[in-house]
PDB file of C-alpha atoms in Angstrom:
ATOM      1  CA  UNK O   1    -191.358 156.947   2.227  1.00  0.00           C
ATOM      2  CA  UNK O   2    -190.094 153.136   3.646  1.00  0.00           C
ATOM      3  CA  UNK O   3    -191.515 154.092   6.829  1.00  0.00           C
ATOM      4  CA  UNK O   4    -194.579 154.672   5.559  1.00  0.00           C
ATOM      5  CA  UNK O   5    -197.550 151.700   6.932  1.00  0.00           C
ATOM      6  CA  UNK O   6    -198.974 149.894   3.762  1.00  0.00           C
ATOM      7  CA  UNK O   7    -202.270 148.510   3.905  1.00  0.00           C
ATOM      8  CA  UNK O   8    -203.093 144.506   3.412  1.00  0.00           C
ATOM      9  CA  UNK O   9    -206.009 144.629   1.140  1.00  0.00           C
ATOM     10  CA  UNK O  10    -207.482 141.736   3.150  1.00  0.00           C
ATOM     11  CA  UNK O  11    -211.138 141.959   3.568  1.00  0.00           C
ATOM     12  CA  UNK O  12    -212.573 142.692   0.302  1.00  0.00           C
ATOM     13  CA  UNK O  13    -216.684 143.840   0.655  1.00  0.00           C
ATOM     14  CA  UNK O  14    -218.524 143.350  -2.567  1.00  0.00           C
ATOM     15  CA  UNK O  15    -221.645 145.519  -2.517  1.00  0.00           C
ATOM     16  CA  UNK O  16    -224.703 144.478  -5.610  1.00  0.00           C
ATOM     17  CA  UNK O  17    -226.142 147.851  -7.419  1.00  0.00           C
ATOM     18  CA  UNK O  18    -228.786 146.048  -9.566  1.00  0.00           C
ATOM     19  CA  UNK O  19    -226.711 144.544 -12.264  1.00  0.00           C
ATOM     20  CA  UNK O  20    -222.645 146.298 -11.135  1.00  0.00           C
ATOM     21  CA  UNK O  21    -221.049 144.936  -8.404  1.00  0.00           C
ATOM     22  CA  UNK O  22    -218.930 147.571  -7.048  1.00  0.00           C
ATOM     23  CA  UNK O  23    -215.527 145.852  -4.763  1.00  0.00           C
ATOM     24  CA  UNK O  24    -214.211 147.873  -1.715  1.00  0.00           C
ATOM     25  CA  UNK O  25    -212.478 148.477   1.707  1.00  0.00           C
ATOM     26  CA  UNK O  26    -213.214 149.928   4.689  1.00  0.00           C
ATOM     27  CA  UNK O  27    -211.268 150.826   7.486  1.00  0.00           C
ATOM     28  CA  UNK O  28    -212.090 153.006  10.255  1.00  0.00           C
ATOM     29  CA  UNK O  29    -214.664 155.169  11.898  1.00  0.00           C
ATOM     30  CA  UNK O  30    -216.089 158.204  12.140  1.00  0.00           C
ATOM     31  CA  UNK O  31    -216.934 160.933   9.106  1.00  0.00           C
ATOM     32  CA  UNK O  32    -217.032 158.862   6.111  1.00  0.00           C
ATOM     33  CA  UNK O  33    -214.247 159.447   3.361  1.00  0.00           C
ATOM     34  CA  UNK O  34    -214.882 158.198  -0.166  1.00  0.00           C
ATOM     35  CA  UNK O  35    -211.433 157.482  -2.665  1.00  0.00           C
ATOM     36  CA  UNK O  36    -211.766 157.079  -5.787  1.00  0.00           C
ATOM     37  CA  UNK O  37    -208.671 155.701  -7.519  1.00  0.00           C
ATOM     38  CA  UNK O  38    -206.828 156.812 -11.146  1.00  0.00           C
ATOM     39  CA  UNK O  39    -206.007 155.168 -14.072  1.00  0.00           C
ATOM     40  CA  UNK O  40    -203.984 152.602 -14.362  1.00  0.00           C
ATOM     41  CA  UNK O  41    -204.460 151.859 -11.576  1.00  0.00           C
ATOM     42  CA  UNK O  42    -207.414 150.131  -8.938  1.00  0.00           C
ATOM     43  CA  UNK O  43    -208.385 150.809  -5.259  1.00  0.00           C
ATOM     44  CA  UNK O  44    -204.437 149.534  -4.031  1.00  0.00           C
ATOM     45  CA  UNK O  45    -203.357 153.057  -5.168  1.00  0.00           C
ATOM     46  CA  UNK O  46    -204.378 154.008  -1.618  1.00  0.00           C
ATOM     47  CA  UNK O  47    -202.656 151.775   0.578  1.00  0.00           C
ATOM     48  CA  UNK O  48    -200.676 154.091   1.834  1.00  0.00           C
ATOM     49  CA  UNK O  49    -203.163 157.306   2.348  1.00  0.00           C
ATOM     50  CA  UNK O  50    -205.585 154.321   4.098  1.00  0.00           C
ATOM     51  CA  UNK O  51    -203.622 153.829   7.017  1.00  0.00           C
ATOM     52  CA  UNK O  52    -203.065 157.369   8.184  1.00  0.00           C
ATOM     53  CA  UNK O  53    -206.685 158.928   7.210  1.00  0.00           C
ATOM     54  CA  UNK O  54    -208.409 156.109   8.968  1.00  0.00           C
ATOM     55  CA  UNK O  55    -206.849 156.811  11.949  1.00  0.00           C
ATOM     56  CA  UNK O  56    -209.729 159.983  12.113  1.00  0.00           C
ATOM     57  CA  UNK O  57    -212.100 158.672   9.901  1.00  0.00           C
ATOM     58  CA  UNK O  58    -214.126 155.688   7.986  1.00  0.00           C
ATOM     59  CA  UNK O  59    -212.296 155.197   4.825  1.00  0.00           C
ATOM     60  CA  UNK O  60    -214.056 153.221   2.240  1.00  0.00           C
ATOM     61  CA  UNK O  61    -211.962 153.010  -1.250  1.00  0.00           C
ATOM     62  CA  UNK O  62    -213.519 150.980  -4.030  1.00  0.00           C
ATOM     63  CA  UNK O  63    -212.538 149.860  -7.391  1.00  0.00           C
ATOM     64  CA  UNK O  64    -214.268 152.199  -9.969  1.00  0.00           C
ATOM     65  CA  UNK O  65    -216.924 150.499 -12.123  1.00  0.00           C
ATOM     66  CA  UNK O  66    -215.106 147.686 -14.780  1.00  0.00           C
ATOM     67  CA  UNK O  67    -211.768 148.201 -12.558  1.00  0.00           C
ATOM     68  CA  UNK O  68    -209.780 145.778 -10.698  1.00  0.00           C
ATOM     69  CA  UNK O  69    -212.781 143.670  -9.007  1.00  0.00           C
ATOM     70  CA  UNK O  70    -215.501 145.909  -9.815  1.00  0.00           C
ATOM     71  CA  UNK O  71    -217.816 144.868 -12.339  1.00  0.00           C
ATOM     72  CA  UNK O  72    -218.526 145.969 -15.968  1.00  0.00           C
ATOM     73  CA  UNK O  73    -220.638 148.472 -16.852  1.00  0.00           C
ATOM     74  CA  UNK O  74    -222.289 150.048 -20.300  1.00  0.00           C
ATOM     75  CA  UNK O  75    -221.415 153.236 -20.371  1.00  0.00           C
ATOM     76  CA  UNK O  76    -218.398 154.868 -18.457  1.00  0.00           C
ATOM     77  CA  UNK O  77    -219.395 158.773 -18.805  1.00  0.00           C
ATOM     78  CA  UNK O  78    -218.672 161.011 -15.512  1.00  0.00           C
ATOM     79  CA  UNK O  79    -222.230 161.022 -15.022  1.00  0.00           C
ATOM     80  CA  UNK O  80    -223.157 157.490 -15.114  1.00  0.00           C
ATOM     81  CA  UNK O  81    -220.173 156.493 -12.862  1.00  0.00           C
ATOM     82  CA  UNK O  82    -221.483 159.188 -10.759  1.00  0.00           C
ATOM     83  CA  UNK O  83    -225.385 157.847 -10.393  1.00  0.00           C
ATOM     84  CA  UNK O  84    -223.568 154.304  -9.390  1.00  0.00           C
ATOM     85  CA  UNK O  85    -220.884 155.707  -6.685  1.00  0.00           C
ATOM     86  CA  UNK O  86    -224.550 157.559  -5.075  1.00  0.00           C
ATOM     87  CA  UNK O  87    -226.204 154.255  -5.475  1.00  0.00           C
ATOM     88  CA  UNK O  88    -223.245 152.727  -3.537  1.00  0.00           C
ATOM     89  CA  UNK O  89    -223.437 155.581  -0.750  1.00  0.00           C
ATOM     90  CA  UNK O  90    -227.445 154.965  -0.439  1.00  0.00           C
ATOM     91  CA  UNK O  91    -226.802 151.247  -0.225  1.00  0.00           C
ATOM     92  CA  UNK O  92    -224.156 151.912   2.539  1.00  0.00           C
ATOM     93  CA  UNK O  93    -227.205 153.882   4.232  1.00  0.00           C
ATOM     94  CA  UNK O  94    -224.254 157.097   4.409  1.00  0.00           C
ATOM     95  CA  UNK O  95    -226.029 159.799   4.480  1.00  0.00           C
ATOM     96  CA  UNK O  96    -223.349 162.956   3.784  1.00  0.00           C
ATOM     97  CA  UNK O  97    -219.553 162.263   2.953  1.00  0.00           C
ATOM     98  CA  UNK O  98    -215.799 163.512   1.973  1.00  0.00           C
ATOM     99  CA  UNK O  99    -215.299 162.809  -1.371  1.00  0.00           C
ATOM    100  CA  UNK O 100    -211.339 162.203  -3.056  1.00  0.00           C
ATOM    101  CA  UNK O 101    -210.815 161.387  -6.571  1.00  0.00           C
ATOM    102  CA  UNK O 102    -207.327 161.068  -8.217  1.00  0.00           C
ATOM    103  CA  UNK O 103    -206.971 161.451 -12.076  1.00  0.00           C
ATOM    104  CA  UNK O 104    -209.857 159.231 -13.709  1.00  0.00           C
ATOM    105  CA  UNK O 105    -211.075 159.131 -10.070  1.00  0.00           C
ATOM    106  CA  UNK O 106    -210.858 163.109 -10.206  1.00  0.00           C
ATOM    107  CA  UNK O 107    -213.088 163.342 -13.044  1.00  0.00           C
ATOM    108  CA  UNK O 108    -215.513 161.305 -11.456  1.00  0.00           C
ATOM    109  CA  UNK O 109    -216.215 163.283  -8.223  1.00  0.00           C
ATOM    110  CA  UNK O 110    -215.656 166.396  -9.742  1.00  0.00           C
ATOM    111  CA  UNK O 111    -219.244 164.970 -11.935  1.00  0.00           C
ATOM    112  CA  UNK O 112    -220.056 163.847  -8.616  1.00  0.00           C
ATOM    113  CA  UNK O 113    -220.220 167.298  -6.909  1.00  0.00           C
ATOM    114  CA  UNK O 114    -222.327 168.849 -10.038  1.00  0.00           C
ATOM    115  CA  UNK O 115    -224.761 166.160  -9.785  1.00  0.00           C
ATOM    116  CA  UNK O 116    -225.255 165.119  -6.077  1.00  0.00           C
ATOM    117  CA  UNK O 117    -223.754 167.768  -4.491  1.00  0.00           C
ATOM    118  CA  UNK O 118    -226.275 167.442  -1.686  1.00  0.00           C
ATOM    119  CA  UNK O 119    -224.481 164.337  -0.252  1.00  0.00           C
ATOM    120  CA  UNK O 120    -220.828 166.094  -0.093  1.00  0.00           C
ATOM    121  CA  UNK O 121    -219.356 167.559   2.712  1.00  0.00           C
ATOM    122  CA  UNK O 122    -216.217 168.455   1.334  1.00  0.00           C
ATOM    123  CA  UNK O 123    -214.614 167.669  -1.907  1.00  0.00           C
ATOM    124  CA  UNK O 124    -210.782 167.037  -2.688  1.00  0.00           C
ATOM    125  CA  UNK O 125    -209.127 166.502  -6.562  1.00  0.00           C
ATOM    126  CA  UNK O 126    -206.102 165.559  -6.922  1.00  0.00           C
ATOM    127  CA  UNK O 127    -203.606 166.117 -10.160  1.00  0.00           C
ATOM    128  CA  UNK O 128    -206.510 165.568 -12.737  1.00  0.00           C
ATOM    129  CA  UNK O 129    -207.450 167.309 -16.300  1.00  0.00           C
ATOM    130  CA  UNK O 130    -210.837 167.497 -15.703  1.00  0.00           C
ATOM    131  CA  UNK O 131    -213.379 167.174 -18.575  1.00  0.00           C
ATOM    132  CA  UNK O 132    -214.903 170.425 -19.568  1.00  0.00           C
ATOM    133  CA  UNK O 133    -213.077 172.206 -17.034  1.00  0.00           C
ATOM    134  CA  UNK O 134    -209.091 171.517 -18.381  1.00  0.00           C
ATOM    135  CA  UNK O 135    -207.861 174.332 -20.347  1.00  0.00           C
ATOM    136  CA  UNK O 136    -207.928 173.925 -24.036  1.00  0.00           C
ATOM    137  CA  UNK O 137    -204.935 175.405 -24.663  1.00  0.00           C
ATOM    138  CA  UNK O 138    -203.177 172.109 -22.512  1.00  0.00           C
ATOM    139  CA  UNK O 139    -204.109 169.995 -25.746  1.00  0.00           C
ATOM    140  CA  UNK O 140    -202.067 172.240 -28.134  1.00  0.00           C
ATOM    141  CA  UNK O 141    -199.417 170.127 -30.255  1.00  0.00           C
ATOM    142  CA  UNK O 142    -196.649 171.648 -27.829  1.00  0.00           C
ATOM    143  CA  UNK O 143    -198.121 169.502 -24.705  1.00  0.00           C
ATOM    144  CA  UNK O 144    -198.678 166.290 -26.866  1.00  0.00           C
ATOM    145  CA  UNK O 145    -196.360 164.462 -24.818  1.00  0.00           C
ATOM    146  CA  UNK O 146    -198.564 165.729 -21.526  1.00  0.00           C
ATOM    147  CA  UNK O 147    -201.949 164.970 -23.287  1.00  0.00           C
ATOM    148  CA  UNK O 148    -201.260 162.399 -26.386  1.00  0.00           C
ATOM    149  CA  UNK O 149    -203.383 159.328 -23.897  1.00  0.00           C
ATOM    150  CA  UNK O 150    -206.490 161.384 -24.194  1.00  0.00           C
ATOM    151  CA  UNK O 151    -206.289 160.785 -28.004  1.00  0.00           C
ATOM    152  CA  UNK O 152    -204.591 157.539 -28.066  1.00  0.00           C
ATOM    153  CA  UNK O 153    -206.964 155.983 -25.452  1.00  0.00           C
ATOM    154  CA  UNK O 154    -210.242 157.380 -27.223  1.00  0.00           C
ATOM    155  CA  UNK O 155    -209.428 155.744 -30.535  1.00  0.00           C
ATOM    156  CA  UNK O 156    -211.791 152.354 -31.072  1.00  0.00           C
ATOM    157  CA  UNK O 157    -210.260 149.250 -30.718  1.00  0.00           C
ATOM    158  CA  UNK O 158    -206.314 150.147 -31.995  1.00  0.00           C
ATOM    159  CA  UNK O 159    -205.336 150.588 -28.147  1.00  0.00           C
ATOM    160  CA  UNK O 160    -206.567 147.387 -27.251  1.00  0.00           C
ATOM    161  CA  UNK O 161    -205.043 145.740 -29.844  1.00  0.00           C
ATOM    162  CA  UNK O 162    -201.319 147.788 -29.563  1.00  0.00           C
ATOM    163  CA  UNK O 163    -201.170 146.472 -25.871  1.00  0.00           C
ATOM    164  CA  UNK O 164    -202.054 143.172 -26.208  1.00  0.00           C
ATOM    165  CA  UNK O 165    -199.603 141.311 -24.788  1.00  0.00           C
ATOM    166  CA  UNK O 166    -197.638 144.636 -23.607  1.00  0.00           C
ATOM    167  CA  UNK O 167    -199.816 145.512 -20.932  1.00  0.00           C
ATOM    168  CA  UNK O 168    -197.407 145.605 -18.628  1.00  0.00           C
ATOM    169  CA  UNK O 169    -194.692 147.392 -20.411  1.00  0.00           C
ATOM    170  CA  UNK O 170    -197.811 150.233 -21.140  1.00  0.00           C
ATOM    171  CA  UNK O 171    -198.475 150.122 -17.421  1.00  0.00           C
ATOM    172  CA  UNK O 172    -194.965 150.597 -16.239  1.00  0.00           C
ATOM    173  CA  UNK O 173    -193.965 153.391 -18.925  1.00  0.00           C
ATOM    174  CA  UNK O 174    -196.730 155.694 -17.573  1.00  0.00           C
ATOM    175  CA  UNK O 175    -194.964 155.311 -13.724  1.00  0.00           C
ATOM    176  CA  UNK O 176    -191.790 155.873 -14.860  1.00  0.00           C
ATOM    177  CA  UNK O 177    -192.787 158.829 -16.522  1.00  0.00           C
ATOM    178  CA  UNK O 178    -195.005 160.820 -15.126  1.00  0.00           C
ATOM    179  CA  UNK O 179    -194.162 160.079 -11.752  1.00  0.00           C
ATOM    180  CA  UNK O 180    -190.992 162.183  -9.875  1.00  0.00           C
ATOM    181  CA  UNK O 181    -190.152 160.257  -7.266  1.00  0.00           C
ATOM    182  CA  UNK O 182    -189.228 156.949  -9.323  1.00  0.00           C
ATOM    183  CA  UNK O 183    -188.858 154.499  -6.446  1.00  0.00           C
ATOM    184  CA  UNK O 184    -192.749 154.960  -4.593  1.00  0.00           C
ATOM    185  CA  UNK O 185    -194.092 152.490  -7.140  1.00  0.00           C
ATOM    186  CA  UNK O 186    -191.959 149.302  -6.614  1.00  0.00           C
ATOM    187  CA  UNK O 187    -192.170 146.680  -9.197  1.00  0.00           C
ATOM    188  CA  UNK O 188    -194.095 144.868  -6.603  1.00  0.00           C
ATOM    189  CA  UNK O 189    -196.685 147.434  -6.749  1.00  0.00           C
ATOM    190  CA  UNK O 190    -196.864 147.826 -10.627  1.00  0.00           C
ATOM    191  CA  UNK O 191    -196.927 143.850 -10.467  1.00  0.00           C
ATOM    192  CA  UNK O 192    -200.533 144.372  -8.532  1.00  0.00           C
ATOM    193  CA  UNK O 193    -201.801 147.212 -11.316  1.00  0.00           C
ATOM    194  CA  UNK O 194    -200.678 144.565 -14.108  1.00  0.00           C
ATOM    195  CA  UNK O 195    -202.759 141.470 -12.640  1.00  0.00           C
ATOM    196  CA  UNK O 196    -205.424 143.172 -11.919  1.00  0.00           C
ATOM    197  CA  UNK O 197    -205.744 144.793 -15.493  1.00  0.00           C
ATOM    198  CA  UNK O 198    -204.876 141.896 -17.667  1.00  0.00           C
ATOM    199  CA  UNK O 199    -208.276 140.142 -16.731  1.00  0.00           C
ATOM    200  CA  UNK O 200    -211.015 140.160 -19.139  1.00  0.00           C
ATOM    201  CA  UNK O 201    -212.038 143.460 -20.456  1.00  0.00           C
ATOM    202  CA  UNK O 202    -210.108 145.513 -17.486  1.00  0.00           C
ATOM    203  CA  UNK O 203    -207.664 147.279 -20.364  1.00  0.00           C
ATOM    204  CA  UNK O 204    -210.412 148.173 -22.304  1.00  0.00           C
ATOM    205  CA  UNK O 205    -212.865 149.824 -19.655  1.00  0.00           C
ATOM    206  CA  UNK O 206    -209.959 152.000 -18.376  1.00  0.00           C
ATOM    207  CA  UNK O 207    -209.431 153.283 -22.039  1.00  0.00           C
ATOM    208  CA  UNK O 208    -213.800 153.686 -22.357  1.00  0.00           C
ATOM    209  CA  UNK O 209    -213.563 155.974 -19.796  1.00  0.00           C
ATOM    210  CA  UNK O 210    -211.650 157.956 -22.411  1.00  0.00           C
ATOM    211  CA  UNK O 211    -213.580 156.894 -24.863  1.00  0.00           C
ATOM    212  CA  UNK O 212    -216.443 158.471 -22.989  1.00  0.00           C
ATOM    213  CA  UNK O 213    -214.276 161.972 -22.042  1.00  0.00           C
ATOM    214  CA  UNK O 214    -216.016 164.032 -24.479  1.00  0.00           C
ATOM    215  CA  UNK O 215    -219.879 163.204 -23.466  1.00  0.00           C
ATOM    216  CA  UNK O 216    -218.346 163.452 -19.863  1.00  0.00           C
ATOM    217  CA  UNK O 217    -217.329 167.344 -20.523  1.00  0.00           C
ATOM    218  CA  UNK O 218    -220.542 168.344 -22.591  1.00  0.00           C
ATOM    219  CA  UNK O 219    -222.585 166.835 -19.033  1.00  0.00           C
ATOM    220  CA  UNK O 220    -220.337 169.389 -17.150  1.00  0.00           C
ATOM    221  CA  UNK O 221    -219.912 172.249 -19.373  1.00  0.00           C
ATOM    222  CA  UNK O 222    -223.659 172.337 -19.191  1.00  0.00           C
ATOM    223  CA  UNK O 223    -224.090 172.667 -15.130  1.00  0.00           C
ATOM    224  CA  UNK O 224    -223.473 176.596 -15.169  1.00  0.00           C
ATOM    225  CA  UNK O 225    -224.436 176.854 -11.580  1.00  0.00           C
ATOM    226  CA  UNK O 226    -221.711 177.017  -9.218  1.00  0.00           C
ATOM    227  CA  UNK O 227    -221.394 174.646  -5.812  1.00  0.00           C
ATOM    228  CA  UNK O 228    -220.998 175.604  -2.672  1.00  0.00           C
ATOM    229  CA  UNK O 229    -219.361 173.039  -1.638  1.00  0.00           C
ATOM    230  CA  UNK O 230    -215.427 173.631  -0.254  1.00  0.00           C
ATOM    231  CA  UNK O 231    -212.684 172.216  -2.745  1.00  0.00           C
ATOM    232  CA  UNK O 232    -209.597 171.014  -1.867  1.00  0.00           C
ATOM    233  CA  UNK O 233    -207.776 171.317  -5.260  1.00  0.00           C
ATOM    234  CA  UNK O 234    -204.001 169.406  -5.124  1.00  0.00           C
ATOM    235  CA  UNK O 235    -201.061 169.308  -7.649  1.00  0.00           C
ATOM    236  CA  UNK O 236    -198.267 167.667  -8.339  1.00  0.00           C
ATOM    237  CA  UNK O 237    -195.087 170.640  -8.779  1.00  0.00           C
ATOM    238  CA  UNK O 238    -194.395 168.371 -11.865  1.00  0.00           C
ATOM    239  CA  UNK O 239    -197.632 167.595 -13.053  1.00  0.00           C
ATOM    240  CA  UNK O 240    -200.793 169.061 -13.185  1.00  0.00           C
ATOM    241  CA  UNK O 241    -199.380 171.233 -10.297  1.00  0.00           C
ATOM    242  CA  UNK O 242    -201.598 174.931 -10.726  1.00  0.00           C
ATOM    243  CA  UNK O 243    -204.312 173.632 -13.136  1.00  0.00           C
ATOM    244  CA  UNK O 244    -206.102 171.864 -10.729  1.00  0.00           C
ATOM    245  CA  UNK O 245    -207.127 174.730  -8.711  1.00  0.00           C
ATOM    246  CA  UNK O 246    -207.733 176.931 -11.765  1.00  0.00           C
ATOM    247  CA  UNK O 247    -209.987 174.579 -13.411  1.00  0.00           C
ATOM    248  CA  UNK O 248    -211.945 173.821  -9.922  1.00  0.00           C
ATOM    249  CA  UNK O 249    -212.679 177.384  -9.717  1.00  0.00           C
ATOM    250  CA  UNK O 250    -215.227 177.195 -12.539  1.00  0.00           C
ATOM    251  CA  UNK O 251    -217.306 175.340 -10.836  1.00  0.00           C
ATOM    252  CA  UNK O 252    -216.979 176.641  -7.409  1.00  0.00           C
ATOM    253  CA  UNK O 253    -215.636 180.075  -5.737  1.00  0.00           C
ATOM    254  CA  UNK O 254    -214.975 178.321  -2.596  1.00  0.00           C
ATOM    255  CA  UNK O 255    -211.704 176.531  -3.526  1.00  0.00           C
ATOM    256  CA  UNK O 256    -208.137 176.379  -1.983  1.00  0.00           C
ATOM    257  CA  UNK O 257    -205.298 175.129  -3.443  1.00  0.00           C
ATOM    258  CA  UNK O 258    -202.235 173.068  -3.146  1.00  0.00           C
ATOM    259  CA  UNK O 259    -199.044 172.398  -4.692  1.00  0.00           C
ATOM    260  CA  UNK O 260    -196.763 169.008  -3.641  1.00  0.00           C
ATOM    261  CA  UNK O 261    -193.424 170.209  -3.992  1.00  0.00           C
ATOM    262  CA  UNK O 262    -190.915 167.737  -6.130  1.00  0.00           C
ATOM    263  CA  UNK O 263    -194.030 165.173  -6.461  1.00  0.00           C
ATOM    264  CA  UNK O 264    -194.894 164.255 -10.330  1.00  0.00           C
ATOM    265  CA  UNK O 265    -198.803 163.084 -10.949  1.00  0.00           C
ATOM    266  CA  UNK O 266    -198.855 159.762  -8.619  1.00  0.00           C
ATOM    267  CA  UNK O 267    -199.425 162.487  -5.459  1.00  0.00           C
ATOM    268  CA  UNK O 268    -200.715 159.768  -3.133  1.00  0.00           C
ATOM    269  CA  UNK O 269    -197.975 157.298  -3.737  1.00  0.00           C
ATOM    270  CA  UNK O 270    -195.484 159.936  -4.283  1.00  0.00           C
ATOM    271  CA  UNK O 271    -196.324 161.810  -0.931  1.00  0.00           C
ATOM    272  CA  UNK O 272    -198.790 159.840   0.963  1.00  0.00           C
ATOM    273  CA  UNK O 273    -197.883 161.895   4.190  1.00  0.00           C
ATOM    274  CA  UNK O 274    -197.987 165.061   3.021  1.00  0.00           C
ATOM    275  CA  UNK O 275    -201.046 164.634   1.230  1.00  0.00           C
ATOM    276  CA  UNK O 276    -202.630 163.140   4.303  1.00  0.00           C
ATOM    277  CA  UNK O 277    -201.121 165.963   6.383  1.00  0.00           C
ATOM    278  CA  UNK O 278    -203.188 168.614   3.877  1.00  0.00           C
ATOM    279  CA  UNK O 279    -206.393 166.484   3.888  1.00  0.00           C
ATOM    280  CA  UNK O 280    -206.578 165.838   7.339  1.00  0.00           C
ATOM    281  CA  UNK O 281    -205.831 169.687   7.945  1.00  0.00           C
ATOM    282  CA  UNK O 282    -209.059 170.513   5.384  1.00  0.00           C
ATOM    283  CA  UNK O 283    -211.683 168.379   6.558  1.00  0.00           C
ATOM    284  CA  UNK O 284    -211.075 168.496  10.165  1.00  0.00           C
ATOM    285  CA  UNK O 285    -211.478 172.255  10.020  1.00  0.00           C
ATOM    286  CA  UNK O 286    -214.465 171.876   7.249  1.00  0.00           C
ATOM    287  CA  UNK O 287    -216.230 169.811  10.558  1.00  0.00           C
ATOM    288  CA  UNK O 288    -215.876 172.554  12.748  1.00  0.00           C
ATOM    289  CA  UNK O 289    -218.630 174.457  10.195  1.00  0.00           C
ATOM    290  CA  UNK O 290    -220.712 172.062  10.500  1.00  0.00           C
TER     291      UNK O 290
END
C-alpha cells in the first residue's frame, strides 16, 4: 500500500561468527523477532513489515549467509545456515526468540526449529516449499512452471553462466511473475535486489542454497520427532497458499494457518499490513502462555 512507512536501511550492524560476517538491522524493543529474508532477494525485503512489528517488539533482520552484505560461506545446507543464525543469537547474548523466514528464509527456520528448537518461542513460515516437508507430487511435470527453479538453480555452473549479464532481467521476471499485486515491488526496489546481487559471488550463493536443497531435506526428513513449538504457517491465495500449513504439520501438531487473500508469493511486500496484523495477533497471544 503507498501509505505504507518504508524503512531507511541506515545503520547497518555487522556482527563476526569466526570466519562469516553476518550484516543486519535492528529496530525496536522488547521480545526479540528474527526475519529471515527469501530469494532473490536480501534483508530490504522487510522494509515494510520493520516499521509496524517494531512498534511491539525488537526486530533484527539480517542478510542470510553469502547474501546482500553477509559474508560467504562453504556450505549453504538448512542445517549449517541454521548453526550460524544460533551463533548470531548467542553472540547477541538473546536468550529465546520469534523466528520468521520467507521462502529460502522459510527453509531455514523451519531447520532452525528441528535443530534449536530450545531457543524459539514461536515460529512463523511464510509461502515456502520446504525441503523434505513439500509434497512430492508439487514437482510433477504439470507444476514445472511452479517448481522448474528448484532444477534450474541446482544444476552446476550453467545458471551462473545463463545470467551473466542478465541478472537483472532474471531478477525482475521472478516479481513479475509470481507476485499478484504487480506494483508492491517498484523498479526502485528491484533496482536494490539487482545491486546487491551482482557483486562477487552473490548470484551464485543464492542458487547453492539450491544446490544444497536435497542434503537440506535428508537433515529434516530424518528429525521424526515432532516440536512443540506453535507455528504460524502463511500463504499466498496465489502461491503456495494451503501447502504451507500442510507441510508444517509434519513436523509439529501445534500449527495454525493462514491464507492472504489476492496476494501471490512476495506476502510481505504484497501485504505488509495484513501480514503484520496476523503476526502481531500470534505472538502477542503466544506471550500471554508464557
Amino acid at each position: 500500500m503507498s501509505n505504507t512507512p518504508i524503512y531507511k536501511f541506515l545503520n547497518e550492524k555487522k556482527l563476526i561468527l569466526d570466519e562469516i560476517e553476518i550484516a543486519y538491522h535492528q529496530e525496536g524493543e522488547g521480545e526479540v523477532i528474527i526475519l529471515l529474508h527469501g530469494w532473490p532477494q536480501t534483508s530490504y525485503m522487510w522494509r515494510k513489515v520493520i516499521p509496524i512489528l517494531s512498534k511491539n517488539f525488537r526486530v533484527i533482520a539480517l542478510d542470510l549467509p553469502g547474501l546482500g552484505n553477509s559474508s560467504d560461506t562453504l556450505n549453504y545446507d538448512t542445517k549449517n545456515i541454521a548453526t550460524i543464525i544460533n551463533d548470531f543469537r548467542n553472540k547477541l547474548g538473546i536468550k529465546k526468540f520469534h523466528l520468521i523466514g520467507h521462502d529460502i528464509g522459510a527453509w531455514v527456520a523451519t531447520s532452525y526449529s528441528l535443530f534449536f528448537e530450545e531457543y524459539l518461542n514461536s515460529l512463523v513460515i511464510i509461502d515456502a516449499g520446504i525441503p523434505g516437508l513439500i509434497p512430492d507430487d508439487l514437482f510433477k511435470l504439470e507444476n514445472a512452471n511452479k517448481v522448474w527453479q528448484f532444477y534450474f538453480h541446482s544444476l552446476d555452473s550453467i545458471p551462473e553462466f545463463l545470467t551473466k549479464g542478465k541478472e537483472k532481467e532474471y531478477i525482475s521476471w521472478y516479481f513479475e511473475k509470481k507476485s499478484y499485486i504487480k506494483n508492491s515491488i517498484k523498479e526502485e526496489d528491484i533496482e536494490n535486489y539487482y545491486l546487491s546481487y551482482i557483486k562477487p559471488n552473490k548470484m551464485r550463493n543464492g542458487f547453492e542454497y539450491y544446490r544444497y536443497f536435497e542434503k537440506s531435506a535428508l537433515q529434516n526428513k530424518k528429525q521424526t520427532s515432532k516440536i512443540s513449538t506453535k507455528i504460524l504457517a502463511i500463504g499466498g491465495e496465489f502461491a503456495v497458499s494451503e501447502q504451507v500449513g500442510i507441510a508444517m504439520k509434519k513436523i509439529s501438531n501445534n500449527v495454525v494457518s493462514s491464507i492472504i487473500k489476492e496476494c501471490g508469493h512476495y506476502v510481505p511486500e504484497e501485504k505488509a499490513e495484513e501480514l503484520c496484523e496476523i503476526i502481531n495477533s500470534f505472538i502477542l497471544s503466544e506471550l500471554k502462555k508464557l
